């Protein structure tokens, strides 16, 4: 899988913008870290969506987002969107990010 992913991210026309989903309730997995590294090394734009936000207490949200940013070694300007499909939180921000990058 590693070679396949490397080839995919290295090809100039395969990816214009990526959306990476992580679970807001937990620290990113080893696979999440690898995927973030692929995005960061490729230089291709992407956004990280921390889903299942509705499962967290309000006091857990900021620390969990900070842990995600730190574990994935995201730069300060990387977009990390807290998201809840159930409550609709983050939907507008995600659609705006996609629209901005794709011109749609």
GROMACS .gro file of C-alpha atoms in nm:
model
  104
    1UNK     CA    1   0.000   0.000   0.000
    2UNK     CA    2   0.287   0.232   0.075
    3UNK     CA    3   0.415   0.235  -0.281
    4UNK     CA    4   0.064   0.284  -0.416
    5UNK     CA    5   0.005   0.582  -0.186
    6UNK     CA    6   0.343   0.733  -0.268
    7UNK     CA    7   0.273   0.708  -0.640
    8UNK     CA    8  -0.075   0.853  -0.596
    9UNK     CA    9   0.048   1.156  -0.401
   10UNK     CA   10   0.346   1.208  -0.632
   11UNK     CA   11   0.142   1.207  -0.955
   12UNK     CA   12   0.078   1.567  -1.062
   13UNK     CA   13  -0.285   1.533  -1.171
   14UNK     CA   14  -0.434   1.280  -0.928
   15UNK     CA   15  -0.512   1.507  -0.636
   16UNK     CA   16  -0.598   1.875  -0.621
   17UNK     CA   17  -0.739   1.894  -0.269
   18UNK     CA   18  -0.786   1.640   0.008
   19UNK     CA   19  -1.021   1.597   0.300
   20UNK     CA   20  -0.879   1.387   0.580
   21UNK     CA   21  -1.123   1.253   0.840
   22UNK     CA   22  -1.017   1.182   1.197
   23UNK     CA   23  -1.220   1.090   1.504
   24UNK     CA   24  -1.238   1.390   1.738
   25UNK     CA   25  -1.285   1.161   2.039
   26UNK     CA   26  -0.943   0.998   2.019
   27UNK     CA   27  -0.582   1.071   1.940
   28UNK     CA   28  -0.507   1.013   1.570
   29UNK     CA   29  -0.409   0.658   1.483
   30UNK     CA   30  -0.076   0.558   1.332
   31UNK     CA   31  -0.252   0.538   0.993
   32UNK     CA   32  -0.383   0.893   1.041
   33UNK     CA   33  -0.029   1.012   1.107
   34UNK     CA   34   0.098   0.839   0.792
   35UNK     CA   35  -0.180   0.994   0.582
   36UNK     CA   36  -0.109   1.342   0.718
   37UNK     CA   37   0.259   1.295   0.634
   38UNK     CA   38   0.167   1.204   0.275
   39UNK     CA   39  -0.036   1.524   0.245
   40UNK     CA   40   0.229   1.740   0.410
   41UNK     CA   41   0.515   1.597   0.203
   42UNK     CA   42   0.321   1.627  -0.121
   43UNK     CA   43   0.255   1.997  -0.065
   44UNK     CA   44  -0.099   1.946  -0.192
   45UNK     CA   45  -0.371   2.133  -0.005
   46UNK     CA   46  -0.589   1.947   0.240
   47UNK     CA   47  -0.816   1.999   0.535
   48UNK     CA   48  -0.849   1.781   0.843
   49UNK     CA   49  -1.205   1.717   0.959
   50UNK     CA   50  -1.241   1.607   1.321
   51UNK     CA   51  -1.574   1.426   1.312
   52UNK     CA   52  -1.803   1.297   1.589
   53UNK     CA   53  -1.770   1.628   1.770
   54UNK     CA   54  -2.118   1.580   1.919
   55UNK     CA   55  -1.984   1.285   2.123
   56UNK     CA   56  -1.750   1.515   2.320
   57UNK     CA   57  -1.820   1.734   2.621
   58UNK     CA   58  -1.759   2.102   2.554
   59UNK     CA   59  -1.459   2.093   2.787
   60UNK     CA   60  -1.300   1.815   2.579
   61UNK     CA   61  -1.321   1.983   2.239
   62UNK     CA   62  -1.024   2.223   2.250
   63UNK     CA   63  -0.782   1.978   2.416
   64UNK     CA   64  -0.876   1.706   2.166
   65UNK     CA   65  -0.830   1.941   1.871
   66UNK     CA   66  -0.492   2.047   2.008
   67UNK     CA   67  -0.394   1.680   2.044
   68UNK     CA   68  -0.498   1.611   1.683
   69UNK     CA   69  -0.298   1.909   1.554
   70UNK     CA   70   0.007   1.807   1.759
   71UNK     CA   71  -0.008   1.434   1.675
   72UNK     CA   72  -0.046   1.501   1.302
   73UNK     CA   73   0.223   1.774   1.322
   74UNK     CA   74  -0.004   2.016   1.139
   75UNK     CA   75   0.135   2.361   1.072
   76UNK     CA   76  -0.044   2.651   1.241
   77UNK     CA   77  -0.208   2.754   0.913
   78UNK     CA   78  -0.348   2.405   0.840
   79UNK     CA   79  -0.725   2.400   0.853
   80UNK     CA   80  -0.868   2.169   1.121
   81UNK     CA   81  -1.247   2.170   1.120
   82UNK     CA   82  -1.445   2.040   1.418
   83UNK     CA   83  -1.739   1.855   1.264
   84UNK     CA   84  -2.065   1.692   1.367
   85UNK     CA   85  -2.288   1.537   1.103
   86UNK     CA   86  -2.559   1.502   1.365
   87UNK     CA   87  -2.566   1.870   1.463
   88UNK     CA   88  -2.434   2.019   1.139
   89UNK     CA   89  -2.134   2.177   1.312
   90UNK     CA   90  -1.853   2.252   1.068
   91UNK     CA   91  -2.058   2.190   0.755
   92UNK     CA   92  -2.039   2.551   0.637
   93UNK     CA   93  -1.664   2.568   0.703
   94UNK     CA   94  -1.597   2.243   0.519
   95UNK     CA   95  -1.804   2.343   0.217
   96UNK     CA   96  -1.630   2.681   0.208
   97UNK     CA   97  -1.286   2.516   0.218
   98UNK     CA   98  -1.379   2.279  -0.063
   99UNK     CA   99  -1.529   2.560  -0.268
  100UNK     CA  100  -1.225   2.782  -0.218
  101UNK     CA  101  -0.982   2.512  -0.330
  102UNK     CA  102  -1.184   2.371  -0.618
  103UNK     CA  103  -1.351   2.686  -0.745
  104UNK     CA  104  -1.696   2.526  -0.723
   0.00000   0.00000   0.00000
